[in-house]
PDB file of C-alpha atoms in Angstrom:
ATOM      1  CA  UNK A   1       6.305  -6.791   6.963  1.00  0.00           C
ATOM      2  CA  UNK A   2       8.559  -4.061   5.355  1.00  0.00           C
ATOM      3  CA  UNK A   3       6.428  -3.978   2.319  1.00  0.00           C
ATOM      4  CA  UNK A   4       8.168  -2.473  -0.449  1.00  0.00           C
ATOM      5  CA  UNK A   5      11.569  -1.077   0.364  1.00  0.00           C
ATOM      6  CA  UNK A   6      13.622   1.052  -2.044  1.00  0.00           C
ATOM      7  CA  UNK A   7      17.224   2.567  -1.897  1.00  0.00           C
ATOM      8  CA  UNK A   8      18.707   5.043  -1.849  1.00  0.00           C
ATOM      9  CA  UNK A   9      16.052   7.699  -0.806  1.00  0.00           C
ATOM     10  CA  UNK A  10      18.142  10.755  -2.564  1.00  0.00           C
ATOM     11  CA  UNK A  11      20.937  10.736  -4.979  1.00  0.00           C
ATOM     12  CA  UNK A  12      22.709  13.243  -7.402  1.00  0.00           C
ATOM     13  CA  UNK A  13      24.260  11.916 -10.373  1.00  0.00           C
ATOM     14  CA  UNK A  14      26.449  13.303 -13.026  1.00  0.00           C
ATOM     15  CA  UNK A  15      25.592  13.172 -16.971  1.00  0.00           C
ATOM     16  CA  UNK A  16      26.817  10.018 -18.216  1.00  0.00           C
ATOM     17  CA  UNK A  17      27.044   8.030 -14.789  1.00  0.00           C
ATOM     18  CA  UNK A  18      25.075   5.217 -14.209  1.00  0.00           C
ATOM     19  CA  UNK A  19      23.293   3.576 -11.144  1.00  0.00           C
ATOM     20  CA  UNK A  20      20.918   1.064  -9.870  1.00  0.00           C
ATOM     21  CA  UNK A  21      17.688   1.917  -7.764  1.00  0.00           C
ATOM     22  CA  UNK A  22      17.354  -1.331  -5.601  1.00  0.00           C
ATOM     23  CA  UNK A  23      13.821  -2.594  -4.920  1.00  0.00           C
ATOM     24  CA  UNK A  24      12.530  -5.243  -2.425  1.00  0.00           C
ATOM     25  CA  UNK A  25       9.460  -6.489  -1.058  1.00  0.00           C
ATOM     26  CA  UNK A  26       8.462  -9.141   1.465  1.00  0.00           C
ATOM     27  CA  UNK A  27       4.902  -9.469   0.452  1.00  0.00           C
ATOM     28  CA  UNK A  28       5.524 -12.348  -1.819  1.00  0.00           C
ATOM     29  CA  UNK A  29       3.834 -10.744  -4.294  1.00  0.00           C
ATOM     30  CA  UNK A  30       3.845 -11.587  -8.142  1.00  0.00           C
ATOM     31  CA  UNK A  31       3.853  -8.359  -9.710  1.00  0.00           C
ATOM     32  CA  UNK A  32       6.342  -5.717  -9.434  1.00  0.00           C
ATOM     33  CA  UNK A  33       6.881  -2.488 -11.387  1.00  0.00           C
ATOM     34  CA  UNK A  34       8.848   0.839 -12.047  1.00  0.00           C
ATOM     35  CA  UNK A  35       7.241   4.234 -12.258  1.00  0.00           C
ATOM     36  CA  UNK A  36       8.621   7.420 -12.796  1.00  0.00           C
ATOM     37  CA  UNK A  37       6.950  10.565 -11.890  1.00  0.00           C
ATOM     38  CA  UNK A  38       7.846  14.309 -12.983  1.00  0.00           C
ATOM     39  CA  UNK A  39       7.149  17.282 -10.714  1.00  0.00           C
ATOM     40  CA  UNK A  40       3.698  17.891 -10.930  1.00  0.00           C
ATOM     41  CA  UNK A  41       2.607  15.028 -13.521  1.00  0.00           C
ATOM     42  CA  UNK A  42       1.291  11.587 -12.749  1.00  0.00           C
ATOM     43  CA  UNK A  43       3.270   8.238 -12.906  1.00  0.00           C
ATOM     44  CA  UNK A  44       4.608   6.818 -16.013  1.00  0.00           C
ATOM     45  CA  UNK A  45       5.355   3.325 -16.055  1.00  0.00           C
ATOM     46  CA  UNK A  46       8.941   2.323 -17.078  1.00  0.00           C
ATOM     47  CA  UNK A  47       9.013  -1.302 -16.836  1.00  0.00           C
ATOM     48  CA  UNK A  48       7.158  -4.253 -14.938  1.00  0.00           C
ATOM     49  CA  UNK A  49       7.516  -7.865 -14.194  1.00  0.00           C
ATOM     50  CA  UNK A  50       4.610 -10.552 -13.770  1.00  0.00           C
ATOM     51  CA  UNK A  51       7.312 -12.933 -11.900  1.00  0.00           C
ATOM     52  CA  UNK A  52      10.835 -13.920 -11.575  1.00  0.00           C
ATOM     53  CA  UNK A  53      12.361 -14.109 -14.768  1.00  0.00           C
ATOM     54  CA  UNK A  54       9.982 -12.272 -17.019  1.00  0.00           C
ATOM     55  CA  UNK A  55      10.157  -8.258 -17.409  1.00  0.00           C
ATOM     56  CA  UNK A  56       8.415  -6.062 -19.975  1.00  0.00           C
ATOM     57  CA  UNK A  57       8.503  -2.673 -21.317  1.00  0.00           C
ATOM     58  CA  UNK A  58       6.231  -0.011 -20.153  1.00  0.00           C
ATOM     59  CA  UNK A  59       5.471   3.590 -21.651  1.00  0.00           C
ATOM     60  CA  UNK A  60       9.049   4.770 -21.104  1.00  0.00           C
ATOM     61  CA  UNK A  61      11.734   2.447 -20.853  1.00  0.00           C
ATOM     62  CA  UNK A  62      14.057   4.326 -22.918  1.00  0.00           C
ATOM     63  CA  UNK A  63      17.353   4.719 -20.725  1.00  0.00           C
ATOM     64  CA  UNK A  64      16.715   1.964 -18.258  1.00  0.00           C
ATOM     65  CA  UNK A  65      17.205  -1.637 -17.695  1.00  0.00           C
ATOM     66  CA  UNK A  66      15.457  -4.331 -15.098  1.00  0.00           C
ATOM     67  CA  UNK A  67      16.193  -7.706 -14.069  1.00  0.00           C
ATOM     68  CA  UNK A  68      14.068 -10.088 -11.878  1.00  0.00           C
ATOM     69  CA  UNK A  69      16.133 -12.997 -10.673  1.00  0.00           C
ATOM     70  CA  UNK A  70      14.306 -13.499  -7.734  1.00  0.00           C
ATOM     71  CA  UNK A  71      10.588 -12.908  -6.420  1.00  0.00           C
ATOM     72  CA  UNK A  72      11.318 -10.413  -4.064  1.00  0.00           C
ATOM     73  CA  UNK A  73      13.969  -7.992  -5.782  1.00  0.00           C
ATOM     74  CA  UNK A  74      13.474  -5.702  -8.967  1.00  0.00           C
ATOM     75  CA  UNK A  75      16.188  -3.218  -9.724  1.00  0.00           C
ATOM     76  CA  UNK A  76      16.368  -0.585 -11.855  1.00  0.00           C
ATOM     77  CA  UNK A  77      19.437   0.576 -13.605  1.00  0.00           C
ATOM     78  CA  UNK A  78      20.014   3.817 -15.153  1.00  0.00           C
ATOM     79  CA  UNK A  79      22.890   3.634 -17.923  1.00  0.00           C
ATOM     80  CA  UNK A  80      24.334   7.222 -18.843  1.00  0.00           C
ATOM     81  CA  UNK A  81      22.170   9.255 -16.916  1.00  0.00           C
ATOM     82  CA  UNK A  82      20.467  12.320 -18.774  1.00  0.00           C
ATOM     83  CA  UNK A  83      19.103  15.490 -16.967  1.00  0.00           C
ATOM     84  CA  UNK A  84      15.804  14.141 -18.613  1.00  0.00           C
ATOM     85  CA  UNK A  85      16.126  11.378 -15.920  1.00  0.00           C
ATOM     86  CA  UNK A  86      15.770  13.781 -13.390  1.00  0.00           C
ATOM     87  CA  UNK A  87      12.313  12.647 -11.432  1.00  0.00           C
ATOM     88  CA  UNK A  88      10.820  10.761  -8.475  1.00  0.00           C
ATOM     89  CA  UNK A  89      11.214   6.842  -8.979  1.00  0.00           C
ATOM     90  CA  UNK A  90       8.285   4.430  -7.305  1.00  0.00           C
ATOM     91  CA  UNK A  91       8.858   1.092  -7.286  1.00  0.00           C
ATOM     92  CA  UNK A  92       5.132  -0.977  -6.686  1.00  0.00           C
ATOM     93  CA  UNK A  93       4.149  -4.502  -6.225  1.00  0.00           C
ATOM     94  CA  UNK A  94       1.082  -6.542  -6.170  1.00  0.00           C
ATOM     95  CA  UNK A  95      -0.626  -9.776  -5.645  1.00  0.00           C
ATOM     96  CA  UNK A  96      -2.667 -10.358  -8.804  1.00  0.00           C
ATOM     97  CA  UNK A  97      -4.873 -13.765 -10.108  1.00  0.00           C
ATOM     98  CA  UNK A  98      -7.597 -13.533 -12.679  1.00  0.00           C
ATOM     99  CA  UNK A  99     -11.084 -12.157 -11.064  1.00  0.00           C
ATOM    100  CA  UNK A 100      -9.283 -10.349  -8.195  1.00  0.00           C
ATOM    101  CA  UNK A 101      -8.551  -6.428  -7.732  1.00  0.00           C
ATOM    102  CA  UNK A 102      -4.731  -5.720  -8.080  1.00  0.00           C
ATOM    103  CA  UNK A 103      -4.116  -3.585  -5.150  1.00  0.00           C
ATOM    104  CA  UNK A 104      -0.657  -1.952  -6.046  1.00  0.00           C
ATOM    105  CA  UNK A 105       1.790  -0.848  -3.131  1.00  0.00           C
ATOM    106  CA  UNK A 106       4.486   1.528  -3.256  1.00  0.00           C
ATOM    107  CA  UNK A 107       7.617   2.321  -1.988  1.00  0.00           C
ATOM    108  CA  UNK A 108       8.641   5.474  -0.648  1.00  0.00           C
ATOM    109  CA  UNK A 109      10.583   6.987  -3.646  1.00  0.00           C
ATOM    110  CA  UNK A 110      14.062   7.709  -4.667  1.00  0.00           C
ATOM    111  CA  UNK A 111      14.497  11.231  -5.703  1.00  0.00           C
ATOM    112  CA  UNK A 112      17.051  11.030  -8.318  1.00  0.00           C
ATOM    113  CA  UNK A 113      18.502  14.563  -9.736  1.00  0.00           C
ATOM    114  CA  UNK A 114      21.038  14.313 -12.694  1.00  0.00           C
ATOM    115  CA  UNK A 115      23.306  17.581 -13.118  1.00  0.00           C
TER     116      UNK A 115
ATOM    117  CA  UNK B   1      -2.634   1.160 -24.587  1.00  0.00           C
ATOM    118  CA  UNK B   2      -4.893   2.642 -22.456  1.00  0.00           C
ATOM    119  CA  UNK B   3      -4.873   6.470 -21.995  1.00  0.00           C
ATOM    120  CA  UNK B   4      -6.867   8.078 -18.838  1.00  0.00           C
ATOM    121  CA  UNK B   5      -7.731  11.507 -18.476  1.00  0.00           C
ATOM    122  CA  UNK B   6      -8.410  13.298 -15.201  1.00  0.00           C
ATOM    123  CA  UNK B   7      -9.907  16.749 -14.353  1.00  0.00           C
ATOM    124  CA  UNK B   8      -9.833  19.344 -13.256  1.00  0.00           C
ATOM    125  CA  UNK B   9      -6.131  19.549 -12.517  1.00  0.00           C
ATOM    126  CA  UNK B  10      -6.374  21.967  -9.479  1.00  0.00           C
ATOM    127  CA  UNK B  11      -9.727  22.035  -7.677  1.00  0.00           C
ATOM    128  CA  UNK B  12     -10.391  24.370  -4.393  1.00  0.00           C
ATOM    129  CA  UNK B  13     -13.496  23.861  -2.141  1.00  0.00           C
ATOM    130  CA  UNK B  14     -14.447  25.273   1.225  1.00  0.00           C
ATOM    131  CA  UNK B  15     -14.425  23.029   4.067  1.00  0.00           C
ATOM    132  CA  UNK B  16     -17.457  21.111   4.402  1.00  0.00           C
ATOM    133  CA  UNK B  17     -18.192  21.265   1.002  1.00  0.00           C
ATOM    134  CA  UNK B  18     -18.110  18.682  -1.664  1.00  0.00           C
ATOM    135  CA  UNK B  19     -15.254  17.749  -4.347  1.00  0.00           C
ATOM    136  CA  UNK B  20     -15.478  15.733  -7.504  1.00  0.00           C
ATOM    137  CA  UNK B  21     -12.944  14.333  -9.656  1.00  0.00           C
ATOM    138  CA  UNK B  22     -13.683  12.984 -13.310  1.00  0.00           C
ATOM    139  CA  UNK B  23     -11.447  10.698 -15.506  1.00  0.00           C
ATOM    140  CA  UNK B  24     -12.124   9.055 -18.473  1.00  0.00           C
ATOM    141  CA  UNK B  25     -10.250   6.000 -20.052  1.00  0.00           C
ATOM    142  CA  UNK B  26      -9.814   4.861 -23.725  1.00  0.00           C
ATOM    143  CA  UNK B  27      -9.676   0.940 -23.332  1.00  0.00           C
ATOM    144  CA  UNK B  28     -12.791  -1.084 -22.789  1.00  0.00           C
ATOM    145  CA  UNK B  29     -10.908  -4.117 -21.553  1.00  0.00           C
ATOM    146  CA  UNK B  30     -10.023  -2.076 -18.625  1.00  0.00           C
ATOM    147  CA  UNK B  31     -11.985  -3.432 -15.393  1.00  0.00           C
ATOM    148  CA  UNK B  32     -10.413  -2.021 -12.704  1.00  0.00           C
ATOM    149  CA  UNK B  33     -10.654   1.388 -11.149  1.00  0.00           C
ATOM    150  CA  UNK B  34      -8.535   2.789  -8.336  1.00  0.00           C
ATOM    151  CA  UNK B  35      -7.779   6.129  -6.909  1.00  0.00           C
ATOM    152  CA  UNK B  36      -4.866   7.260  -4.825  1.00  0.00           C
ATOM    153  CA  UNK B  37      -4.237   9.990  -2.522  1.00  0.00           C
ATOM    154  CA  UNK B  38      -0.377  11.148  -2.683  1.00  0.00           C
ATOM    155  CA  UNK B  39       0.527  14.078  -0.343  1.00  0.00           C
ATOM    156  CA  UNK B  40       3.569  16.051  -0.878  1.00  0.00           C
ATOM    157  CA  UNK B  41       6.588  14.243  -1.121  1.00  0.00           C
ATOM    158  CA  UNK B  42       4.734  11.075   0.072  1.00  0.00           C
ATOM    159  CA  UNK B  43       4.254   7.789  -1.801  1.00  0.00           C
ATOM    160  CA  UNK B  44       0.610   7.427  -3.524  1.00  0.00           C
ATOM    161  CA  UNK B  45      -1.675   5.672  -1.269  1.00  0.00           C
ATOM    162  CA  UNK B  46      -4.955   3.480  -2.771  1.00  0.00           C
ATOM    163  CA  UNK B  47      -8.270   5.302  -0.987  1.00  0.00           C
ATOM    164  CA  UNK B  48     -10.829   3.415  -2.880  1.00  0.00           C
ATOM    165  CA  UNK B  49     -10.917   0.911  -5.742  1.00  0.00           C
ATOM    166  CA  UNK B  50     -14.024  -0.142  -7.856  1.00  0.00           C
ATOM    167  CA  UNK B  51     -14.321  -3.202 -10.545  1.00  0.00           C
ATOM    168  CA  UNK B  52     -16.538  -3.006 -13.589  1.00  0.00           C
ATOM    169  CA  UNK B  53     -19.091  -5.305 -12.380  1.00  0.00           C
ATOM    170  CA  UNK B  54     -19.941  -2.520  -9.649  1.00  0.00           C
ATOM    171  CA  UNK B  55     -21.555   0.821 -10.430  1.00  0.00           C
ATOM    172  CA  UNK B  56     -20.869   2.364  -7.342  1.00  0.00           C
ATOM    173  CA  UNK B  57     -18.716   1.954  -3.918  1.00  0.00           C
ATOM    174  CA  UNK B  58     -18.903   3.952  -0.903  1.00  0.00           C
ATOM    175  CA  UNK B  59     -16.584   4.236   1.961  1.00  0.00           C
ATOM    176  CA  UNK B  60     -17.304   7.014   4.782  1.00  0.00           C
ATOM    177  CA  UNK B  61     -16.747  10.038   3.014  1.00  0.00           C
ATOM    178  CA  UNK B  62     -15.295   8.930  -0.354  1.00  0.00           C
ATOM    179  CA  UNK B  63     -17.317   7.316  -3.139  1.00  0.00           C
ATOM    180  CA  UNK B  64     -16.525   6.384  -6.560  1.00  0.00           C
ATOM    181  CA  UNK B  65     -18.904   5.970  -9.356  1.00  0.00           C
ATOM    182  CA  UNK B  66     -18.224   4.069 -12.921  1.00  0.00           C
ATOM    183  CA  UNK B  67     -20.323   4.555 -16.216  1.00  0.00           C
ATOM    184  CA  UNK B  68     -18.610   1.692 -18.572  1.00  0.00           C
ATOM    185  CA  UNK B  69     -20.795   3.011 -21.238  1.00  0.00           C
ATOM    186  CA  UNK B  70     -19.256   5.764 -21.568  1.00  0.00           C
ATOM    187  CA  UNK B  71     -15.929   4.882 -20.151  1.00  0.00           C
ATOM    188  CA  UNK B  72     -15.509   7.243 -17.277  1.00  0.00           C
ATOM    189  CA  UNK B  73     -15.454   6.928 -13.561  1.00  0.00           C
ATOM    190  CA  UNK B  74     -15.449   9.819 -10.628  1.00  0.00           C
ATOM    191  CA  UNK B  75     -14.331  10.120  -7.541  1.00  0.00           C
ATOM    192  CA  UNK B  76     -16.781  11.775  -4.801  1.00  0.00           C
ATOM    193  CA  UNK B  77     -15.406  13.331  -1.755  1.00  0.00           C
ATOM    194  CA  UNK B  78     -18.363  15.060   1.064  1.00  0.00           C
ATOM    195  CA  UNK B  79     -17.695  17.081   3.853  1.00  0.00           C
ATOM    196  CA  UNK B  80     -14.339  17.637   2.868  1.00  0.00           C
ATOM    197  CA  UNK B  81     -11.970  18.351   5.844  1.00  0.00           C
ATOM    198  CA  UNK B  82      -8.507  20.142   5.606  1.00  0.00           C
ATOM    199  CA  UNK B  83      -6.394  16.839   5.702  1.00  0.00           C
ATOM    200  CA  UNK B  84      -8.191  16.035   2.402  1.00  0.00           C
ATOM    201  CA  UNK B  85      -6.006  18.520   0.689  1.00  0.00           C
ATOM    202  CA  UNK B  86      -3.646  16.424  -1.472  1.00  0.00           C
ATOM    203  CA  UNK B  87      -2.995  15.312  -5.071  1.00  0.00           C
ATOM    204  CA  UNK B  88      -5.652  12.822  -5.899  1.00  0.00           C
ATOM    205  CA  UNK B  89      -4.783   9.944  -9.256  1.00  0.00           C
ATOM    206  CA  UNK B  90      -7.084   7.990 -11.178  1.00  0.00           C
ATOM    207  CA  UNK B  91      -6.157   5.140 -12.580  1.00  0.00           C
ATOM    208  CA  UNK B  92      -7.276   2.259 -14.763  1.00  0.00           C
ATOM    209  CA  UNK B  93      -6.214  -1.531 -15.789  1.00  0.00           C
ATOM    210  CA  UNK B  94      -7.318  -4.912 -16.836  1.00  0.00           C
ATOM    211  CA  UNK B  95      -6.634  -7.120 -14.069  1.00  0.00           C
ATOM    212  CA  UNK B  96      -7.767 -10.498 -15.548  1.00  0.00           C
ATOM    213  CA  UNK B  97      -5.092 -11.386 -18.303  1.00  0.00           C
ATOM    214  CA  UNK B  98      -2.010  -9.382 -19.353  1.00  0.00           C
ATOM    215  CA  UNK B  99       0.161  -6.766 -17.515  1.00  0.00           C
ATOM    216  CA  UNK B 100      -2.337  -5.476 -15.009  1.00  0.00           C
ATOM    217  CA  UNK B 101      -0.356  -2.454 -14.570  1.00  0.00           C
ATOM    218  CA  UNK B 102      -1.912   0.652 -13.945  1.00  0.00           C
ATOM    219  CA  UNK B 103      -2.226   3.661 -16.374  1.00  0.00           C
ATOM    220  CA  UNK B 104      -2.425   7.090 -14.392  1.00  0.00           C
ATOM    221  CA  UNK B 105      -4.121   9.933 -14.707  1.00  0.00           C
ATOM    222  CA  UNK B 106      -2.011  13.336 -14.692  1.00  0.00           C
ATOM    223  CA  UNK B 107      -3.626  14.044 -11.120  1.00  0.00           C
ATOM    224  CA  UNK B 108      -5.959  16.517  -9.510  1.00  0.00           C
ATOM    225  CA  UNK B 109      -4.669  18.794  -6.842  1.00  0.00           C
ATOM    226  CA  UNK B 110      -7.331  19.435  -4.025  1.00  0.00           C
ATOM    227  CA  UNK B 111      -7.230  22.126  -1.918  1.00  0.00           C
ATOM    228  CA  UNK B 112      -9.397  22.365   0.756  1.00  0.00           C
ATOM    229  CA  UNK B 113     -10.108  25.958   2.636  1.00  0.00           C
ATOM    230  CA  UNK B 114     -10.358  26.056   6.263  1.00  0.00           C
TER     231      UNK B 114
END
């Protein structure tokens, strides 16, 4: 059981470039999330998905896109990278049903620098 | 949407002392309150959580208390050790319907002095 796996771990992008952060989980979790964490700050929700084919915006979705074609994968696409997108990106997943808790498991993070 | 405020932002204690971190939330629909510990350069790790039908939960040296009426919850760490030094985040979400995504506080940097 690898849990939540993110790639790449580190990346430097030039302004205006695009890239995709990959995320996959092998826990058969229905919920998946993308958070960003700016230095010394808390985590902000970018996008989330409640199941394959369903995605929705979080607090800070501008400049990003996601898709969820399978239960396992939830890639995050950055279009036209800007310095403000320099951050650590965490993918996460959880298995949640009504009345249960919602333990969220995080990937190891992807450090992105836009120069 | 939900808003979670956390304080203090930094906390320094002597080894063996207790540490208390407090959070308030705004959405009365929130019913799940976890606490995460994040060491430098690592991912957040769940250390304890509480549902709104429980007022207090303990796990060895850590405990969480919840006051639903006042919309605040706290993390208590007793007999602190140097390895407790990290950033701690509180969070809140509604887990019975809807998106169930966590809204995080801004974090507390805990430093335990040997």
